[in-house]
């Protein structure tokens, strides 16, 4: 793999601490991070080189909530050699001169570049203008790629504005708009499950499905992310992106091949056919939310939402879809439940048992895997039904699979 520079704007952000730095560690441990990578962290803080190394080490060892395995000292030592720090702020044009001089000094090692924007979109224009002014967005000596995260705007117009801004400085091929859910093994496994096992797909339609539920609840609050979250809310934080991707994976038609274009076009078809029902949505806010730092004491921001929608196509005509998400709820669970119709002629329906449908559950997290709820006969002389669960769980799989964090895949895919 070629050498390159990964320039992370916002190295002290929540995203960098929780996801990016641990993912880079994992890639280093697996040996998939090129030896000649320069990882350049940028933030407003003032760090000496030693303080910066201490910060990265702390993120890996102390704040480590990501790793499911111990961290190896020798990997950290080796990784630290590849980390560098340049102080911002991003709206200061002299900062870009310092960045440019660093990159120029490194020569060919830094001709290929990924700019990762782990910052607020209102800083994008400073970054892009200055990169252009210093010819740092040009691909004359190597490739230049841009990774950006949500929020891409807060409504249609602002989303278009951000996209227009991006396209003013970069070509579409250079831009990677990320949704880390797309990099989750469990989401990708939905496609494998549906299109590699012949026995389920014939049931995934209005004749067999009663309704679909897509849930993403968390038992924790917004933490220190008040400044970001209060502007966004649950629907825009996880609904319009992660949960719609979940829905698309669970309901899209089979792609003609597993290429980016083929899969994307099928996903888009679902999204374009969603029926918006503005009256079928409710919002909520957890108690104590307004007392969090950087949250407006009178905030109306949603920390919970639930909505109903339909897909306007023949396959899912009139199948209700319920999507809900929220913070500080009873349980952390992200899943898609396909709830099947109860057979009209179910033999034992008269028994005092209630209406127990079959349910196919894609468990995105935790206990990543797939569950199928079935009905069985309770052993005994009486004929009684009882629900049972057939399941596949990645973590208790006989092979004891380690599930990589989606950010590893996102970064690797961008490099590739
Ligand atoms: C992020 C949201 O995109 O996704 C967070 O900003 C949310 O608020 C997170 O907690 C959930 O992701 P995961 O991978 O932990 O399910």
GROMACS .gro file of N, CA and C in nm, residues 294-391:
model
  294
  294UNK      N    1  -2.376   2.326   2.770
  294UNK     CA    2  -2.398   2.369   2.631
  294UNK      C    3  -2.534   2.332   2.574
  295UNK      N    4  -2.630   2.306   2.664
  295UNK     CA    5  -2.768   2.281   2.618
  295UNK      C    6  -2.851   2.400   2.664
  296UNK      N    7  -2.933   2.451   2.575
  296UNK     CA    8  -3.022   2.562   2.607
  296UNK      C    9  -3.117   2.517   2.720
  297UNK      N   10  -3.125   2.594   2.830
  297UNK     CA   11  -3.212   2.552   2.942
  297UNK      C   12  -3.359   2.539   2.902
  298UNK      N   13  -3.394   2.601   2.788
  298UNK     CA   14  -3.534   2.587   2.741
  298UNK      C   15  -3.541   2.500   2.615
  299UNK      N   16  -3.439   2.423   2.594
  299UNK     CA   17  -3.429   2.347   2.469
  299UNK      C   18  -3.553   2.262   2.438
  300UNK      N   19  -3.590   2.262   2.312
  300UNK     CA   20  -3.700   2.175   2.266
  300UNK      C   21  -3.644   2.058   2.184
  301UNK      N   22  -3.513   2.043   2.188
  301UNK     CA   23  -3.450   1.939   2.106
  301UNK      C   24  -3.497   1.799   2.148
  302UNK      N   25  -3.523   1.715   2.051
  302UNK     CA   26  -3.569   1.579   2.078
  302UNK      C   27  -3.451   1.489   2.115
  303UNK      N   28  -3.467   1.416   2.224
  303UNK     CA   29  -3.370   1.311   2.255
  303UNK      C   30  -3.436   1.175   2.228
  304UNK      N   31  -3.561   1.180   2.188
  304UNK     CA   32  -3.637   1.060   2.152
  304UNK      C   33  -3.730   1.095   2.037
  305UNK      N   34  -3.749   1.002   1.947
  305UNK     CA   35  -3.856   1.020   1.848
  305UNK      C   36  -3.908   0.883   1.808
  306UNK      N   37  -4.031   0.880   1.762
  306UNK     CA   38  -4.087   0.757   1.706
  306UNK      C   39  -4.174   0.798   1.588
  307UNK      N   40  -4.162   0.728   1.478
  307UNK     CA   41  -4.244   0.764   1.363
  307UNK      C   42  -4.294   0.640   1.289
  308UNK      N   43  -4.395   0.666   1.208
  308UNK     CA   44  -4.451   0.560   1.125
  308UNK      C   45  -4.433   0.600   0.980
  309UNK      N   46  -4.400   0.504   0.897
  309UNK     CA   47  -4.387   0.534   0.755
  309UNK      C   48  -4.424   0.410   0.674
  310UNK      N   49  -4.431   0.426   0.544
  310UNK     CA   50  -4.456   0.314   0.453
  310UNK      C   51  -4.360   0.327   0.336
  311UNK      N   52  -4.337   0.215   0.270
  311UNK     CA   53  -4.259   0.221   0.146
  311UNK      C   54  -4.357   0.210   0.030
  312UNK      N   55  -4.350   0.308  -0.057
  312UNK     CA   56  -4.445   0.312  -0.167
  312UNK      C   57  -4.395   0.226  -0.284
  313UNK      N   58  -4.399   0.095  -0.265
  313UNK     CA   59  -4.372   0.006  -0.378
  313UNK      C   60  -4.461  -0.119  -0.364
  314UNK      N   61  -4.466  -0.198  -0.468
  314UNK     CA   62  -4.558  -0.314  -0.469
  314UNK      C   63  -4.523  -0.412  -0.357
  315UNK      N   64  -4.395  -0.430  -0.337
  315UNK     CA   65  -4.348  -0.533  -0.244
  315UNK      C   66  -4.391  -0.506  -0.098
  316UNK      N   67  -4.387  -0.380  -0.058
  316UNK     CA   68  -4.416  -0.350   0.083
  316UNK      C   69  -4.541  -0.263   0.099
  317UNK      N   70  -4.628  -0.268  -0.002
  317UNK     CA   71  -4.748  -0.184   0.002
  317UNK      C   72  -4.826  -0.207   0.132
  318UNK      N   73  -4.856  -0.100   0.202
  318UNK     CA   74  -4.937  -0.102   0.326
  318UNK      C   75  -4.871  -0.175   0.444
  319UNK      N   76  -4.743  -0.204   0.435
  319UNK     CA   77  -4.675  -0.263   0.552
  319UNK      C   78  -4.624  -0.147   0.639
  320UNK      N   79  -4.679  -0.129   0.760
  320UNK     CA   80  -4.633  -0.017   0.843
  320UNK      C   81  -4.489  -0.039   0.890
  321UNK      N   82  -4.415   0.069   0.891
  321UNK     CA   83  -4.278   0.064   0.940
  321UNK      C   84  -4.266   0.164   1.055
  322UNK      N   85  -4.222   0.117   1.169
  322UNK     CA   86  -4.207   0.205   1.286
  322UNK      C   87  -4.059   0.222   1.314
  323UNK      N   88  -4.018   0.347   1.323
  323UNK     CA   89  -3.876   0.375   1.350
  323UNK      C   90  -3.869   0.458   1.478
  324UNK      N   91  -3.783   0.420   1.571
  324UNK     CA   92  -3.773   0.497   1.695
  324UNK      C   93  -3.629   0.492   1.747
  325UNK      N   94  -3.597   0.600   1.818
  325UNK     CA   95  -3.462   0.608   1.875
  325UNK      C   96  -3.465   0.704   1.992
  326UNK      N   97  -3.373   0.683   2.085
  326UNK     CA   98  -3.367   0.777   2.195
  326UNK      C   99  -3.252   0.748   2.288
  327UNK      N  100  -3.222   0.849   2.368
  327UNK     CA  101  -3.115   0.836   2.468
  327UNK      C  102  -3.176   0.828   2.606
  328UNK      N  103  -3.099   0.776   2.702
  328UNK     CA  104  -3.142   0.760   2.842
  328UNK      C  105  -3.271   0.678   2.850
  329UNK      N  106  -3.274   0.570   2.782
  329UNK     CA  107  -3.390   0.480   2.788
  329UNK      C  108  -3.349   0.355   2.867
  330UNK      N  109  -3.442   0.264   2.881
  330UNK     CA  110  -3.419   0.151   2.970
  330UNK      C  111  -3.302   0.063   2.925
  331UNK      N  112  -3.281   0.054   2.794
  331UNK     CA  113  -3.190  -0.049   2.743
  331UNK      C  114  -3.116   0.003   2.621
  332UNK      N  115  -2.994  -0.044   2.602
  332UNK     CA  116  -2.923  -0.011   2.479
  332UNK      C  117  -2.944  -0.125   2.381
  333UNK      N  118  -3.013  -0.096   2.274
  333UNK     CA  119  -3.034  -0.200   2.173
  333UNK      C  120  -3.061  -0.136   2.037
  334UNK      N  121  -2.993  -0.189   1.937
  334UNK     CA  122  -3.015  -0.144   1.801
  334UNK      C  123  -3.052  -0.267   1.719
  335UNK      N  124  -3.171  -0.265   1.663
  335UNK     CA  125  -3.214  -0.384   1.589
  335UNK      C  126  -3.325  -0.353   1.490
  336UNK      N  127  -3.342  -0.447   1.399
  336UNK     CA  128  -3.453  -0.440   1.305
  336UNK      C  129  -3.536  -0.565   1.331
  337UNK      N  130  -3.666  -0.545   1.356
  337UNK     CA  131  -3.752  -0.661   1.379
  337UNK      C  132  -3.854  -0.670   1.264
  338UNK      N  133  -3.848  -0.782   1.194
  338UNK     CA  134  -3.946  -0.806   1.088
  338UNK      C  135  -4.053  -0.894   1.152
  339UNK      N  136  -4.169  -0.837   1.174
  339UNK     CA  137  -4.275  -0.910   1.245
  339UNK      C  138  -4.371  -0.969   1.140
  340UNK      N  139  -4.381  -1.101   1.141
  340UNK     CA  140  -4.461  -1.168   1.039
  340UNK      C  141  -4.607  -1.178   1.079
  341UNK      N  142  -4.692  -1.199   0.979
  341UNK     CA  143  -4.834  -1.216   1.007
  341UNK      C  144  -4.855  -1.351   1.074
  342UNK      N  145  -4.955  -1.356   1.161
  342UNK     CA  146  -4.989  -1.485   1.223
  342UNK      C  147  -5.072  -1.561   1.120
  343UNK      N  148  -5.043  -1.689   1.099
  343UNK     CA  149  -5.121  -1.762   0.999
  343UNK      C  150  -5.269  -1.764   1.037
  344UNK      N  151  -5.356  -1.740   0.940
  344UNK     CA  152  -5.500  -1.733   0.967
  344UNK      C  153  -5.548  -1.865   1.024
  345UNK      N  154  -5.493  -1.971   0.970
  345UNK     CA  155  -5.541  -2.102   1.011
  345UNK      C  156  -5.450  -2.169   1.114
  346UNK      N  157  -5.383  -2.087   1.194
  346UNK     CA  158  -5.291  -2.150   1.289
  346UNK      C  159  -5.368  -2.249   1.377
  347UNK      N  160  -5.316  -2.367   1.378
  347UNK     CA  161  -5.384  -2.480   1.440
  347UNK      C  162  -5.421  -2.453   1.586
  348UNK      N  163  -5.333  -2.390   1.654
  348UNK     CA  164  -5.351  -2.380   1.799
  348UNK      C  165  -5.389  -2.239   1.841
  349UNK      N  166  -5.447  -2.166   1.750
  349UNK     CA  167  -5.474  -2.026   1.778
  349UNK      C  168  -5.572  -2.007   1.893
  350UNK      N  169  -5.663  -2.104   1.908
  350UNK     CA  170  -5.766  -2.089   2.010
  350UNK      C  171  -5.710  -2.097   2.151
  351UNK      N  172  -5.587  -2.145   2.163
  351UNK     CA  173  -5.534  -2.165   2.297
  351UNK      C  174  -5.507  -2.031   2.362
  352UNK      N  175  -5.512  -2.030   2.492
  352UNK     CA  176  -5.499  -1.906   2.565
  352UNK      C  177  -5.354  -1.858   2.563
  353UNK      N  178  -5.318  -1.800   2.453
  353UNK     CA  179  -5.177  -1.778   2.435
  353UNK      C  180  -5.145  -1.639   2.377
  354UNK      N  181  -5.245  -1.570   2.335
  354UNK     CA  182  -5.222  -1.439   2.273
  354UNK      C  183  -5.172  -1.457   2.131
  355UNK      N  184  -5.148  -1.345   2.068
  355UNK     CA  185  -5.107  -1.350   1.928
  355UNK      C  186  -4.955  -1.342   1.921
  356UNK      N  187  -4.891  -1.456   1.907
  356UNK     CA  188  -4.744  -1.459   1.907
  356UNK      C  189  -4.694  -1.477   1.765
  357UNK      N  190  -4.649  -1.370   1.703
  357UNK     CA  191  -4.603  -1.384   1.564
  357UNK      C  192  -4.459  -1.437   1.557
  358UNK      N  193  -4.421  -1.485   1.441
  358UNK     CA  194  -4.279  -1.512   1.416
  358UNK      C  195  -4.211  -1.377   1.395
  359UNK      N  196  -4.091  -1.366   1.445
  359UNK     CA  197  -4.019  -1.239   1.427
  359UNK      C  198  -3.875  -1.272   1.385
  360UNK      N  199  -3.831  -1.202   1.285
  360UNK     CA  200  -3.691  -1.214   1.243
  360UNK      C  201  -3.622  -1.087   1.288
  361UNK      N  202  -3.519  -1.103   1.372
  361UNK     CA  203  -3.454  -0.984   1.429
  361UNK      C  204  -3.309  -0.977   1.383
  362UNK      N  205  -3.276  -0.866   1.320
  362UNK     CA  206  -3.135  -0.839   1.291
  362UNK      C  207  -3.082  -0.760   1.408
  363UNK      N  208  -2.996  -0.822   1.489
  363UNK     CA  209  -2.939  -0.751   1.605
  363UNK      C  210  -2.814  -0.679   1.559
  364UNK      N  211  -2.825  -0.547   1.551
  364UNK     CA  212  -2.708  -0.469   1.507
  364UNK      C  213  -2.610  -0.458   1.624
  365UNK      N  214  -2.661  -0.434   1.744
  365UNK     CA  215  -2.579  -0.430   1.867
  365UNK      C  216  -2.671  -0.419   1.988
  366UNK      N  217  -2.635  -0.467   2.104
  366UNK     CA  218  -2.524  -0.558   2.130
  366UNK      C  219  -2.566  -0.700   2.090
  367UNK      N  220  -2.492  -0.801   2.133
  367UNK     CA  221  -2.519  -0.940   2.094
  367UNK      C  222  -2.540  -0.951   1.944
  368UNK      N  223  -2.449  -0.894   1.870
  368UNK     CA  224  -2.461  -0.887   1.725
  368UNK      C  225  -2.494  -1.022   1.663
  369UNK      N  226  -2.596  -1.025   1.584
  369UNK     CA  227  -2.631  -1.150   1.519
  369UNK      C  228  -2.772  -1.146   1.462
  370UNK      N  229  -2.831  -1.264   1.449
  370UNK     CA  230  -2.965  -1.275   1.392
  370UNK      C  231  -3.047  -1.371   1.478
  371UNK      N  232  -3.172  -1.334   1.503
  371UNK     CA  233  -3.258  -1.415   1.589
  371UNK      C  234  -3.388  -1.442   1.514
  372UNK      N  235  -3.435  -1.564   1.524
  372UNK     CA  236  -3.564  -1.595   1.465
  372UNK      C  237  -3.655  -1.650   1.574
  373UNK      N  238  -3.763  -1.578   1.598
  373UNK     CA  239  -3.856  -1.625   1.701
  373UNK      C  240  -3.955  -1.723   1.636
  374UNK      N  241  -3.961  -1.842   1.694
  374UNK     CA  242  -4.051  -1.943   1.641
  374UNK      C  243  -4.140  -1.993   1.755
  375UNK      N  244  -4.244  -2.067   1.721
  375UNK     CA  245  -4.330  -2.126   1.824
  375UNK      C  246  -4.305  -2.276   1.828
  376UNK      N  247  -4.298  -2.328   1.948
  376UNK     CA  248  -4.275  -2.472   1.962
  376UNK      C  249  -4.379  -2.530   2.056
  377UNK      N  250  -4.389  -2.658   2.054
  377UNK     CA  251  -4.483  -2.722   2.147
  377UNK      C  252  -4.414  -2.740   2.282
  378UNK      N  253  -4.481  -2.696   2.384
  378UNK     CA  254  -4.426  -2.713   2.517
  378UNK      C  255  -4.437  -2.861   2.553
  379UNK      N  256  -4.330  -2.923   2.595
  379UNK     CA  257  -4.340  -3.066   2.626
  379UNK      C  258  -4.444  -3.093   2.735
  380UNK      N  259  -4.518  -3.198   2.717
  380UNK     CA  260  -4.621  -3.231   2.816
  380UNK      C  261  -4.743  -3.289   2.747
  381UNK      N  262  -4.836  -3.338   2.826
  381UNK     CA  263  -4.952  -3.406   2.767
  381UNK      C  264  -5.047  -3.307   2.702
  382UNK      N  265  -5.048  -3.184   2.752
  382UNK     CA  266  -5.135  -3.083   2.690
  382UNK      C  267  -5.065  -3.021   2.570
  383UNK      N  268  -5.143  -2.978   2.474
  383UNK     CA  269  -5.080  -2.913   2.359
  383UNK      C  270  -5.074  -2.763   2.384
  384UNK      N  271  -4.959  -2.721   2.425
  384UNK     CA  272  -4.938  -2.579   2.456
  384UNK      C  273  -4.823  -2.526   2.371
  385UNK      N  274  -4.837  -2.401   2.333
  385UNK     CA  275  -4.729  -2.339   2.254
  385UNK      C  276  -4.637  -2.260   2.345
  386UNK      N  277  -4.514  -2.251   2.297
  386UNK     CA  278  -4.423  -2.162   2.370
  386UNK      C  279  -4.323  -2.103   2.271
  387UNK      N  280  -4.292  -1.974   2.287
  387UNK     CA  281  -4.198  -1.912   2.193
  387UNK      C  282  -4.054  -1.955   2.223
  388UNK      N  283  -3.977  -1.975   2.120
  388UNK     CA  284  -3.835  -2.007   2.135
  388UNK      C  285  -3.758  -1.921   2.036
  389UNK      N  286  -3.629  -1.914   2.057
  389UNK     CA  287  -3.548  -1.827   1.974
  389UNK      C  288  -3.433  -1.906   1.911
  390UNK      N  289  -3.429  -1.905   1.779
  390UNK     CA  290  -3.315  -1.967   1.711
  390UNK      C  291  -3.219  -1.854   1.682
  391UNK      N  292  -3.096  -1.867   1.726
  391UNK     CA  293  -3.011  -1.753   1.702
  391UNK      C  294  -2.868  -1.782   1.663
   0.00000   0.00000   0.00000
